[in-house]
PDB file of C-alpha atoms in Angstrom:
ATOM      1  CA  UNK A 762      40.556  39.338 170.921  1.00  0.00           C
ATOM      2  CA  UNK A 763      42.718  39.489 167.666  1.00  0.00           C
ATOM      3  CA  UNK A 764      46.297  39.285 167.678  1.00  0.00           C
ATOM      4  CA  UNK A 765      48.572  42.380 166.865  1.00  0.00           C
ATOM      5  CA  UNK A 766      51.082  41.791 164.359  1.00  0.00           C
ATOM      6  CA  UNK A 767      53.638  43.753 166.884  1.00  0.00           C
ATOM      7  CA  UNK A 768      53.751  40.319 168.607  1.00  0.00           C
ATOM      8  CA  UNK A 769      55.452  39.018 165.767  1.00  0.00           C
ATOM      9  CA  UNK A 770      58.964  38.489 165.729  1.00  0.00           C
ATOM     10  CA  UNK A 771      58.817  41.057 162.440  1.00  0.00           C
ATOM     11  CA  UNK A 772      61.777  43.771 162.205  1.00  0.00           C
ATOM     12  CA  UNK A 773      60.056  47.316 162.889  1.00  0.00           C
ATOM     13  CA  UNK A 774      60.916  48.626 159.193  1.00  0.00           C
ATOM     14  CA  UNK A 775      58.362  45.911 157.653  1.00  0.00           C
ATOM     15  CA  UNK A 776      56.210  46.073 160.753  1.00  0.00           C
ATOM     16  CA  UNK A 777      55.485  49.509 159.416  1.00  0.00           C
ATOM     17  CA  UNK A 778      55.190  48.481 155.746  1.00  0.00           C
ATOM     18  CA  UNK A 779      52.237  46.564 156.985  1.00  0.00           C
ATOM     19  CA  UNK A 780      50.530  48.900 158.908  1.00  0.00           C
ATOM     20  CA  UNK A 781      50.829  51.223 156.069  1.00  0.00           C
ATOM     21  CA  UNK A 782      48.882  49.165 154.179  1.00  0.00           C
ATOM     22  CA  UNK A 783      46.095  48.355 156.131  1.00  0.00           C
ATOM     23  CA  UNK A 784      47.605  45.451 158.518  1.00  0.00           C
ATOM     24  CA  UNK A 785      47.606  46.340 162.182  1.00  0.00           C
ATOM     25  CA  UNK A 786      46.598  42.129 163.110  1.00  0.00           C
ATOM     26  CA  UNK A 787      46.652  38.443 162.053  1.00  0.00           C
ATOM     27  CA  UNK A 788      43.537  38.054 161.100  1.00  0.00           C
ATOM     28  CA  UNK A 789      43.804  41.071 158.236  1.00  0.00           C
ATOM     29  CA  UNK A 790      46.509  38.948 156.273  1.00  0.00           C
ATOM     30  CA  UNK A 791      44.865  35.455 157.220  1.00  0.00           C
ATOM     31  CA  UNK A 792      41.669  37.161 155.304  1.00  0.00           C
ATOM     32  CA  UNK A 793      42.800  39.646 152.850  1.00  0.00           C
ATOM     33  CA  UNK A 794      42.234  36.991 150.035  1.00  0.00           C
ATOM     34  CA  UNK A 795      41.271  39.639 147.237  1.00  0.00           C
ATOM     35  CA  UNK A 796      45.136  41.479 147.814  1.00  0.00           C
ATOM     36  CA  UNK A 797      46.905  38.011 147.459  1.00  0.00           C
ATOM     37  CA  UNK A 798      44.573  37.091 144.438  1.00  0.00           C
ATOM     38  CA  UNK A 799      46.130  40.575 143.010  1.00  0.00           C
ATOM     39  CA  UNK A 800      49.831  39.953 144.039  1.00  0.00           C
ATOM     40  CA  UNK A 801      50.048  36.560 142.080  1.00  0.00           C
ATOM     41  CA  UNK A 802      47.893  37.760 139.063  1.00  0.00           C
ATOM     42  CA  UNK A 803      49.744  36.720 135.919  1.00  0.00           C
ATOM     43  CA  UNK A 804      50.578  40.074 133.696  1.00  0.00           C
ATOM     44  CA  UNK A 805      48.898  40.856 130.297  1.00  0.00           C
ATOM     45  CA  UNK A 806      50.338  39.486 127.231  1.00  0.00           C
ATOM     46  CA  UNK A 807      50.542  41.159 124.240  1.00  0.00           C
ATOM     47  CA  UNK A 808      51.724  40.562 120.717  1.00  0.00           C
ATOM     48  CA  UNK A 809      55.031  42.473 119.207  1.00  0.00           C
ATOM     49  CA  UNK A 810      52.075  43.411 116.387  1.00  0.00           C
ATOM     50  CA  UNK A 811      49.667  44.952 119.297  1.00  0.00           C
ATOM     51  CA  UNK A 812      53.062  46.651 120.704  1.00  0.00           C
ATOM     52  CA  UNK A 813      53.790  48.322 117.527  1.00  0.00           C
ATOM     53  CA  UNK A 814      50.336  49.687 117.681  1.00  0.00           C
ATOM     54  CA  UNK A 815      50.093  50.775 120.592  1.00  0.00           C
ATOM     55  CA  UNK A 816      53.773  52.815 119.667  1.00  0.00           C
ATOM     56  CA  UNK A 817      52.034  54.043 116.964  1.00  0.00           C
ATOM     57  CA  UNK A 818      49.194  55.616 118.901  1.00  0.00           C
ATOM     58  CA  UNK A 819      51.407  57.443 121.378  1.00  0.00           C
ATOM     59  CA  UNK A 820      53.064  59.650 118.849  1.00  0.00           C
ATOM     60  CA  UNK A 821      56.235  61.182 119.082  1.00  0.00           C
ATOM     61  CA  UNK A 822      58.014  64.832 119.782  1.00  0.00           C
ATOM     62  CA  UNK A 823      59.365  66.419 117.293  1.00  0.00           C
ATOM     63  CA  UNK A 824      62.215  68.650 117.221  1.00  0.00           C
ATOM     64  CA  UNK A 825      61.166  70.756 113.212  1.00  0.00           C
ATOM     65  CA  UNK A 826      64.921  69.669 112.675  1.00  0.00           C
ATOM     66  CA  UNK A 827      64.624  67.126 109.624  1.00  0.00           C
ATOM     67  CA  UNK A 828      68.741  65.782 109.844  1.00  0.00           C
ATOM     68  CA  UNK A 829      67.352  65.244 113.867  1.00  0.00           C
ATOM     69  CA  UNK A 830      63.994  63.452 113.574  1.00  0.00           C
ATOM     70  CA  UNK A 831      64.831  61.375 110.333  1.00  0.00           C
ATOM     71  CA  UNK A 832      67.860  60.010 112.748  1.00  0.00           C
ATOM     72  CA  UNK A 833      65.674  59.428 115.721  1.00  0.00           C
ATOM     73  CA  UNK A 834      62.476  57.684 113.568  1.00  0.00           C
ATOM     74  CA  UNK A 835      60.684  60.885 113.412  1.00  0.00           C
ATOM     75  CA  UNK A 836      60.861  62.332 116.838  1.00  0.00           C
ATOM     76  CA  UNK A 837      61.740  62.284 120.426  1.00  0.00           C
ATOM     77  CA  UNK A 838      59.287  59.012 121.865  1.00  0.00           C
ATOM     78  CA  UNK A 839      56.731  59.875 124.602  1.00  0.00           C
ATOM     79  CA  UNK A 840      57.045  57.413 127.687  1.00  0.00           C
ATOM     80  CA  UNK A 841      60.430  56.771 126.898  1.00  0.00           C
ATOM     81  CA  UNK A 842      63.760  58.430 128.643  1.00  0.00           C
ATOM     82  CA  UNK A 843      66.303  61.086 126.063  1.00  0.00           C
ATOM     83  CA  UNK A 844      69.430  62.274 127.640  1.00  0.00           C
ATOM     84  CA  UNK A 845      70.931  64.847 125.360  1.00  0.00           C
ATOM     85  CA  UNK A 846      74.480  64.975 126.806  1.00  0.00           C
ATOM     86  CA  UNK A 847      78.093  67.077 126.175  1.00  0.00           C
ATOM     87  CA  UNK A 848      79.981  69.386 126.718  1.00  0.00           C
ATOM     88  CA  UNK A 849      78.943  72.726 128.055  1.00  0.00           C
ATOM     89  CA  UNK A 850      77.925  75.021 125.085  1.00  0.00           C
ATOM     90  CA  UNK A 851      77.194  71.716 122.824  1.00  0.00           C
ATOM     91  CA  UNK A 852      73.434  72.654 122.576  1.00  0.00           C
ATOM     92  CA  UNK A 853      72.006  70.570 125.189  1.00  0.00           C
ATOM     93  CA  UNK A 854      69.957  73.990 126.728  1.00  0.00           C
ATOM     94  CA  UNK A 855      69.151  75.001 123.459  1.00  0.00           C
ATOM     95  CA  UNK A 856      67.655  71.894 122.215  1.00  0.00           C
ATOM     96  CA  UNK A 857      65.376  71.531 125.380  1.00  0.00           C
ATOM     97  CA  UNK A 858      63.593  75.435 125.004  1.00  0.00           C
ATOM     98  CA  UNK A 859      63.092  74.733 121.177  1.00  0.00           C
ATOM     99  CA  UNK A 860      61.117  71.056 122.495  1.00  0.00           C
ATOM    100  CA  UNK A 861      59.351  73.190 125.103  1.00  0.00           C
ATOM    101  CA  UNK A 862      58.209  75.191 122.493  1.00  0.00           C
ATOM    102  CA  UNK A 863      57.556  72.876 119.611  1.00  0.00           C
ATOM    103  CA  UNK A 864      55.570  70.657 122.002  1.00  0.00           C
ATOM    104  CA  UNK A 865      52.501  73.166 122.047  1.00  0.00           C
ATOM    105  CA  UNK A 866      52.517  72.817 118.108  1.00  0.00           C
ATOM    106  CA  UNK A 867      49.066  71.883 116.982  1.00  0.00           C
ATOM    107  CA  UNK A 868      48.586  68.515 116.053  1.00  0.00           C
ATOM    108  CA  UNK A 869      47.988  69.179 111.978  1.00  0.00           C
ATOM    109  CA  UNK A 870      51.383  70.394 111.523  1.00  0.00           C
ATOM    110  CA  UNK A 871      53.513  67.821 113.625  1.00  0.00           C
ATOM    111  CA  UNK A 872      53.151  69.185 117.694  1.00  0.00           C
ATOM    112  CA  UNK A 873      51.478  67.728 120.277  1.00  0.00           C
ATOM    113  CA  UNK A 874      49.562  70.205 121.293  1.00  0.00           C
ATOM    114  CA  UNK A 875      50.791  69.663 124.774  1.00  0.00           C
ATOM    115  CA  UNK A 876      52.201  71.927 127.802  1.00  0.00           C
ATOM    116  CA  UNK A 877      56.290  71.641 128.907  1.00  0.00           C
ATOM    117  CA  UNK A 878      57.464  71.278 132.599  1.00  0.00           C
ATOM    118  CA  UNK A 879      61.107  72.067 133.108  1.00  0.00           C
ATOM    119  CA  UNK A 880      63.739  71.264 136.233  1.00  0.00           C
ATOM    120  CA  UNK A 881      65.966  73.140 136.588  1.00  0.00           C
ATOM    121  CA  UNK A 882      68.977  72.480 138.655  1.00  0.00           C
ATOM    122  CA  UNK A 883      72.201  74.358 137.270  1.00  0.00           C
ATOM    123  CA  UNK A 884      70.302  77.728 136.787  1.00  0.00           C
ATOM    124  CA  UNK A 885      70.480  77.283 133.261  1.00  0.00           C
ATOM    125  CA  UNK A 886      66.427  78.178 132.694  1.00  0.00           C
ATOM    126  CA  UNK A 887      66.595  81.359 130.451  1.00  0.00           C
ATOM    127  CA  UNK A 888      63.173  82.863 129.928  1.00  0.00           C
ATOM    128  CA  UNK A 889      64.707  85.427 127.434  1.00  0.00           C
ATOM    129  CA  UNK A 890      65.792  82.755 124.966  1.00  0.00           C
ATOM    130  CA  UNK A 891      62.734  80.825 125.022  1.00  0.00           C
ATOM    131  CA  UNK A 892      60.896  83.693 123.928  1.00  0.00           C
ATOM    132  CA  UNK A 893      63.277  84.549 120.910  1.00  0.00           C
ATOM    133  CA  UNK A 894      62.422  80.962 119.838  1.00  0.00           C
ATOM    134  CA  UNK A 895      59.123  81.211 120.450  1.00  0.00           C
ATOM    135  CA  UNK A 896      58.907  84.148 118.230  1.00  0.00           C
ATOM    136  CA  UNK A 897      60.455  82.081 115.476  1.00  0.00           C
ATOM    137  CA  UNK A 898      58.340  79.094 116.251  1.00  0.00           C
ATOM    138  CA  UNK A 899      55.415  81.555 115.291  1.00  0.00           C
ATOM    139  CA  UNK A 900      56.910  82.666 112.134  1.00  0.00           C
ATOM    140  CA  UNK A 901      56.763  78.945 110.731  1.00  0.00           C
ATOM    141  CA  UNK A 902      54.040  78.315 112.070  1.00  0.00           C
ATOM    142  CA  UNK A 903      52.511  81.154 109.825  1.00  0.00           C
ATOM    143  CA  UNK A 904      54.115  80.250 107.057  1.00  0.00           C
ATOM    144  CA  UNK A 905      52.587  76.483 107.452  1.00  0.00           C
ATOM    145  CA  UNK A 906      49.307  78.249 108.483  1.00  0.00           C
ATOM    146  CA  UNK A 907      48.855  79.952 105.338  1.00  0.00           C
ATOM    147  CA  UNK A 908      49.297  77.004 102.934  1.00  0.00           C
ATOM    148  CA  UNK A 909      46.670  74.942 105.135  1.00  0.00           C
ATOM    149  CA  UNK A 910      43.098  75.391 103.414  1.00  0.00           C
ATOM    150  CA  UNK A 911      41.049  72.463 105.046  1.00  0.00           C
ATOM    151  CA  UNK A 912      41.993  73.013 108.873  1.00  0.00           C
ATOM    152  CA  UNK A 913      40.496  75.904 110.987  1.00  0.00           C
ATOM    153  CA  UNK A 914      44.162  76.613 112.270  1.00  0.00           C
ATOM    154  CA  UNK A 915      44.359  78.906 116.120  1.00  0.00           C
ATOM    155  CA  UNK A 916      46.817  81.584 116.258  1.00  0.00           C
ATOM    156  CA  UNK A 917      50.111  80.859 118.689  1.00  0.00           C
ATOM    157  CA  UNK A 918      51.128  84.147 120.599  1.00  0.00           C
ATOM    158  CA  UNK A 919      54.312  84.585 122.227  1.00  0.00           C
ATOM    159  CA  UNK A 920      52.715  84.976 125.548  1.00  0.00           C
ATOM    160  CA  UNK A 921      50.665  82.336 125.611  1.00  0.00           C
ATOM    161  CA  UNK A 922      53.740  79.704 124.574  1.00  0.00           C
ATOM    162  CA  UNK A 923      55.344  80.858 127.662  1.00  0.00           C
ATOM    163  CA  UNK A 924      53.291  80.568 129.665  1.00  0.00           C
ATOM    164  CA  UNK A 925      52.529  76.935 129.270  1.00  0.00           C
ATOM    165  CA  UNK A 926      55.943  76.503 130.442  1.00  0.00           C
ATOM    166  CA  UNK A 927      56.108  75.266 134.284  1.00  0.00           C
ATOM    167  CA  UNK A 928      59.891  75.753 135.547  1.00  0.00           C
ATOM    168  CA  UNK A 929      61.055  74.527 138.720  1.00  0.00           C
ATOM    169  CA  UNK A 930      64.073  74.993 140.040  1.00  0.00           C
ATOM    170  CA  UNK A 931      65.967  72.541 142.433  1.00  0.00           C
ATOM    171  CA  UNK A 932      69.460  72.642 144.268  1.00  0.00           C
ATOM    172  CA  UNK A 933      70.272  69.032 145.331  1.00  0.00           C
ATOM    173  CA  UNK A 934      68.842  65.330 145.123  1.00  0.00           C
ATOM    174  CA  UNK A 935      66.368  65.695 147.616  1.00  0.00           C
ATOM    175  CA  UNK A 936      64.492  68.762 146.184  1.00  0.00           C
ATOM    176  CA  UNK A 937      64.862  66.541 142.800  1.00  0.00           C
ATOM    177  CA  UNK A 938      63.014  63.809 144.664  1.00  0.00           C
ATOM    178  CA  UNK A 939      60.525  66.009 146.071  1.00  0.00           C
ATOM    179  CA  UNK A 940      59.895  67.596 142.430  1.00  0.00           C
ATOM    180  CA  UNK A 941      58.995  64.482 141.387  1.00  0.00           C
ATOM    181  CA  UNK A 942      56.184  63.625 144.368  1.00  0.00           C
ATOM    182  CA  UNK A 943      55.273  67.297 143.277  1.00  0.00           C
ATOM    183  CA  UNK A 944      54.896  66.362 139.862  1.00  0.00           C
ATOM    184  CA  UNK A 945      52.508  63.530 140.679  1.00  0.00           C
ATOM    185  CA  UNK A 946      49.411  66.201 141.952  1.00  0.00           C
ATOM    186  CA  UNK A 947      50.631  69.060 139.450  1.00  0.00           C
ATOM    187  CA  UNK A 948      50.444  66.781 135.892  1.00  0.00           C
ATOM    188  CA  UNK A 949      46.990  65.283 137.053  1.00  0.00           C
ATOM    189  CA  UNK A 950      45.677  68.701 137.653  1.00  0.00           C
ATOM    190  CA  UNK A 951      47.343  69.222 134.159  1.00  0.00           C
ATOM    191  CA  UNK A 952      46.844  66.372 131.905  1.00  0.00           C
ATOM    192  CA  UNK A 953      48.094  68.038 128.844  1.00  0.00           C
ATOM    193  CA  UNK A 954      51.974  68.052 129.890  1.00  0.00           C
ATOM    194  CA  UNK A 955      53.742  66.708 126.882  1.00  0.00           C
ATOM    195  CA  UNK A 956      57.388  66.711 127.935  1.00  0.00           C
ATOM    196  CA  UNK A 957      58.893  66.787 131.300  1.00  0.00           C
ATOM    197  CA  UNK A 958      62.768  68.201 131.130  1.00  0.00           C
ATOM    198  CA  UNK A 959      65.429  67.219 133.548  1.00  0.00           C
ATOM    199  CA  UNK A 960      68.634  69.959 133.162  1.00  0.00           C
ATOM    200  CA  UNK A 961      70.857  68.613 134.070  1.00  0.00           C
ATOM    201  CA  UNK A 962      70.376  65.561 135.837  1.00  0.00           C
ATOM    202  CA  UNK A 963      74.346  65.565 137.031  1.00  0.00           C
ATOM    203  CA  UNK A 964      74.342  68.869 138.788  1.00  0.00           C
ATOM    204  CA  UNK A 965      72.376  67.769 141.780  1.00  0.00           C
ATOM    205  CA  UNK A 966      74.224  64.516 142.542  1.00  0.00           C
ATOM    206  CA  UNK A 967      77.380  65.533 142.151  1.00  0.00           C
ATOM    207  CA  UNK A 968      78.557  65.452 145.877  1.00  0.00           C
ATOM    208  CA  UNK A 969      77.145  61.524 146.352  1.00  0.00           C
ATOM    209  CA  UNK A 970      78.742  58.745 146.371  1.00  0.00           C
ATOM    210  CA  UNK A 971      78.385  56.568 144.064  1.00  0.00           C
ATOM    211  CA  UNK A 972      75.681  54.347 145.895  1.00  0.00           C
ATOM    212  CA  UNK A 973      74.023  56.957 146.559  1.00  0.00           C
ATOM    213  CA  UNK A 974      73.594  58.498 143.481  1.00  0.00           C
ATOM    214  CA  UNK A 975      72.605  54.897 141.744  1.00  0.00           C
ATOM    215  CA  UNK A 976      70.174  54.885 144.415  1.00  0.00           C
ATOM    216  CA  UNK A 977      69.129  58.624 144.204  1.00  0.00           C
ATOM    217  CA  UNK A 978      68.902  58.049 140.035  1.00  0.00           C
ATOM    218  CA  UNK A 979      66.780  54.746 140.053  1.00  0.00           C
ATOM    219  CA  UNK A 980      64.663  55.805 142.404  1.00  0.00           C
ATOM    220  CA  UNK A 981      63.948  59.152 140.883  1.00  0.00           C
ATOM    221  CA  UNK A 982      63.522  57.757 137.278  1.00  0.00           C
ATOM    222  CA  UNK A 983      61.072  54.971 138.162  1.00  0.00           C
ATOM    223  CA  UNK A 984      58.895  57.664 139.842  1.00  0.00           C
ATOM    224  CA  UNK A 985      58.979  59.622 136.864  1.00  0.00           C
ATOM    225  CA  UNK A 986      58.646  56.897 133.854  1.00  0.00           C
ATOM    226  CA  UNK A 987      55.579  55.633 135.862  1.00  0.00           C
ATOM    227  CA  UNK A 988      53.775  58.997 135.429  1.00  0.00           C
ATOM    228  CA  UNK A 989      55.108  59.119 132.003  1.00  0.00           C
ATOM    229  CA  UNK A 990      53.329  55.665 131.191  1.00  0.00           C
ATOM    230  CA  UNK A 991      50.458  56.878 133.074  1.00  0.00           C
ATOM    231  CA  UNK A 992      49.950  60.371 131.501  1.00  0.00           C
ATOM    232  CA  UNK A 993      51.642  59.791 127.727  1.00  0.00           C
ATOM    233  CA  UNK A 994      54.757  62.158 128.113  1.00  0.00           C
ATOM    234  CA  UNK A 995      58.223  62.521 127.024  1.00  0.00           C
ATOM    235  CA  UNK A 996      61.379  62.838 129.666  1.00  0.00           C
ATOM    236  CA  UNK A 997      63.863  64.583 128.322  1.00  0.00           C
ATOM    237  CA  UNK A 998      67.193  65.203 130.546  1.00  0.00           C
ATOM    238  CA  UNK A 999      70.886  66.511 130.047  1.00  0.00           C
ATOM    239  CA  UNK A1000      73.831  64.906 131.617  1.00  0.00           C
ATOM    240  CA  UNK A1001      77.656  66.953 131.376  1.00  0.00           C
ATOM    241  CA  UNK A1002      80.553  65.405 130.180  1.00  0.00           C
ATOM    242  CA  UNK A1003      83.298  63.620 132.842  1.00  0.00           C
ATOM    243  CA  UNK A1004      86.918  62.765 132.824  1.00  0.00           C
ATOM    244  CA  UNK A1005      88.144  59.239 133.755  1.00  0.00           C
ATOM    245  CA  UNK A1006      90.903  57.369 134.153  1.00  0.00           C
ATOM    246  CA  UNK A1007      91.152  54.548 131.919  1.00  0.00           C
ATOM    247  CA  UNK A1008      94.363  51.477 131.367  1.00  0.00           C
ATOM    248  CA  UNK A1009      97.390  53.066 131.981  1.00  0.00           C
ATOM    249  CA  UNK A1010      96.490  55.874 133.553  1.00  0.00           C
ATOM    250  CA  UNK A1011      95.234  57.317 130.520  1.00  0.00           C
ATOM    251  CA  UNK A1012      92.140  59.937 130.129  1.00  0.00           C
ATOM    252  CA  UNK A1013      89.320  60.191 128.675  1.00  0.00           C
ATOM    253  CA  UNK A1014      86.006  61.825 128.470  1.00  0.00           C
ATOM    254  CA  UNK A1015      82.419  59.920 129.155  1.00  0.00           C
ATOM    255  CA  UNK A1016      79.117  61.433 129.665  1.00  0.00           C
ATOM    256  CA  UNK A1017      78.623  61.481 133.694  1.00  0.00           C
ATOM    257  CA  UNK A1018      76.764  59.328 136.253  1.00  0.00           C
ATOM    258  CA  UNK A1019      78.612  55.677 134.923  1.00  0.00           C
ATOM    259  CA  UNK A1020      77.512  52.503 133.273  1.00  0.00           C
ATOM    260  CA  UNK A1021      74.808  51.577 135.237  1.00  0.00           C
ATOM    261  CA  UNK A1022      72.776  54.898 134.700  1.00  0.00           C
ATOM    262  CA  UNK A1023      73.242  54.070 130.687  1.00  0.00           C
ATOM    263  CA  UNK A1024      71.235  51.169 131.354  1.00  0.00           C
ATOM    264  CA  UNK A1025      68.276  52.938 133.133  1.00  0.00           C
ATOM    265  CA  UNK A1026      67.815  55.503 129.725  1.00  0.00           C
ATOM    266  CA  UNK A1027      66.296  54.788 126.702  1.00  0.00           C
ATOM    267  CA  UNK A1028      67.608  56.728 124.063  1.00  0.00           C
ATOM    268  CA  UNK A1029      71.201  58.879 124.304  1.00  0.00           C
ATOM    269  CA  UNK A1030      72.497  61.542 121.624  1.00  0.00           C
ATOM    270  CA  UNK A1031      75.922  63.380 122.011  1.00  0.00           C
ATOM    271  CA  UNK A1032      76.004  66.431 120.755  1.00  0.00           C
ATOM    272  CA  UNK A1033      78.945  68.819 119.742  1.00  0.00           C
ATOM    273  CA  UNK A1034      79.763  72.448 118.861  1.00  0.00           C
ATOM    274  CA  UNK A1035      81.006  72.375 115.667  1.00  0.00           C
ATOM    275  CA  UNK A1036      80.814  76.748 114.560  1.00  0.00           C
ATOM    276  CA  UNK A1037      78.641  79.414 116.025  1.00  0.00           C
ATOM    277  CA  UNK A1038      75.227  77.611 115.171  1.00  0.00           C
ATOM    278  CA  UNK A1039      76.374  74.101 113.595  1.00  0.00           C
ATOM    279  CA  UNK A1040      76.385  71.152 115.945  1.00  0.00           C
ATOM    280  CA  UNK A1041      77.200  67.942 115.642  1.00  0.00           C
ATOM    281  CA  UNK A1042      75.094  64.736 116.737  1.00  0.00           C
ATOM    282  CA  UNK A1043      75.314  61.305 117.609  1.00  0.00           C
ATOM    283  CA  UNK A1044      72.821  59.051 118.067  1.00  0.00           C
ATOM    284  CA  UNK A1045      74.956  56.685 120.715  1.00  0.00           C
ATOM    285  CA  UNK A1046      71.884  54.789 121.639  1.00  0.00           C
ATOM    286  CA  UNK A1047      68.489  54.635 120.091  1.00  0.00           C
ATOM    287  CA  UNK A1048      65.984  50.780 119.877  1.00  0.00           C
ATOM    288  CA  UNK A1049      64.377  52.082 117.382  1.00  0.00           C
ATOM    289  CA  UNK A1050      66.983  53.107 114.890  1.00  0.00           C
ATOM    290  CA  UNK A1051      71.038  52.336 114.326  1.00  0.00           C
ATOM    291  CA  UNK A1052      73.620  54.314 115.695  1.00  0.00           C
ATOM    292  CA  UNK A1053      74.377  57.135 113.545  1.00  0.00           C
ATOM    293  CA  UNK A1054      75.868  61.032 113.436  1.00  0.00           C
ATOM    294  CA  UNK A1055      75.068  64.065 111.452  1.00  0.00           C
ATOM    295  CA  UNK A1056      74.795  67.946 112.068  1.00  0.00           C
ATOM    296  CA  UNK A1057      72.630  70.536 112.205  1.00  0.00           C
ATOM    297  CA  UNK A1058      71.409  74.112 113.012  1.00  0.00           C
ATOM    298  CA  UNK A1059      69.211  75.246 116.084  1.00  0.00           C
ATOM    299  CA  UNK A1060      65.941  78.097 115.710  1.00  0.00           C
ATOM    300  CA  UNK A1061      67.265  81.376 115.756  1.00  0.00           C
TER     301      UNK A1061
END
């Protein structure tokens, strides 16, 4: 008779981990040698040449704002992590309809040809706005449509932009959690998702400490740059602005969530209202390109 690993002296939490996997006695770890082999497998290497390849081949998301993709190497980068992040009325909305939009661009004139899924967690998810940009997404497009004489070029309809646009909408971190296990079964039923928006990523954690919401952030981010590696999209998210104390008591404004959620993104821009449709950018941190600031105009 074969010995149950509940007669180990094994706390209950890892006693589960085990049986999860397949372990209910000795024997199945004593003979499991194919798992182990896997577990100590070395990983790939690659060259920095093969790398820059592979970057290559993944493409990017553009925004059809020159001052903004020239700054950014040509586009928002697929796989990667963008927190757009300011003030309220700074653009940060605004910027994430026109991507949803410009995402389902056909691939001859700079899109991706891809669909958009949007969280939503400050009820900030205007379906009225999208469609005004959508409607001058289409007018460029025409414009680029009639100077193209070698491509067979499909028409874009309002309609049919919108409706390649998946919204959820979530209250707190545990519905932003559960989005994400959601995500997992609705993006490989839907393989063309492009760009997966978070807005904003501060509303829902907002009432956690700050364990918790390091915690609640890592966890949530790993999920969701895993599928991103897996299925070649882009995560874009918004963050507000905070006030902190610094040295003397004095204030000062910081984009929310702290130091150790700065680490976990992968590209940051700052963005500012300058007049009714100017805004100002700066690209705070980007691996591909320096730091740098400029302004521009949104589709309207």
């Amino acid at each position: 008779m074969h010995q149950p690993i509940n007669s180990l002296d094994i706390p209950e939490n890892k006693l589960q981990e085990l049986k999860s996997s397949g372990y209910y006695y000795c024997k199945d770890v004593d003979t499991d040698i194919p798992t182990w082999d896997l577990l100590i497998k070395v990983p790939q290497t690659k060259t920095a040449l093969e790398l820059y390849h592979e970057e290559l081949k993944i493409g990017l998301l553009r925004t059809f704002i020159d001052s903004f993709d020239n700054a950014l190497g040509g586009g928002i980068p697929l796989k990667k992590i963008t927190e757009f992040c300011g003030q309220s009325g700074a653009g940060k909305t605004q910027l994430c309809f026109q991507l949803c939009v410009t995402v389902q661009l056909p691939l001859w004139c700079g899109g991706l040809e891809g669909n958009a899924v949007y969280i939503s967690t400050n009820q900030g998810f205007a379906s009225h706005r999208i469609r005004e940009i959508a409607q001058c997404v289409i007018k460029h497009y025409r414009l680029l449509k009639a100077k193209q004489t070698t491509i067979k070029c499909e028409e874009l309809t309002i309609e049919e932009i919108m409706k390649n646009i998946s919204h959820i909408y979530v209250t707190d971190h545990l519905e932003l959690i559960a989005a994400v296990t959601h995500l997992k079964e609705f993006i490989r039923d839907h393989p063309s998702i492009r760009l997966v928006v978070v807005d904003s990523i501060s509303a829902p954690l907002k009432l956690l400490n700050g364990q918790e919401r390091t915690t609640v952030v890592f966890s949530f981010f790993k999920e969701l740059q895993k599928l991103a590696e897996e299925f070649s999209f882009a995560i874009v998210i918004t963050n507000d602005i905070t006030t902190r104390l610094g040295s003397g008591s004095t204030a000062y404004q910081t984009p929310a969530l702290g130091g150790s959620y700065y680490h976990r993104i992968n590209l940051r821009v700052e963005l500012e209202k300058k007049s009714s449709n100017i805004f100002k950018a700066t690209i705070a941190k980007n691996v591909l390109k320096p730091a740098t600031e400029f302004e521009f105009s949104l589709l309207s």
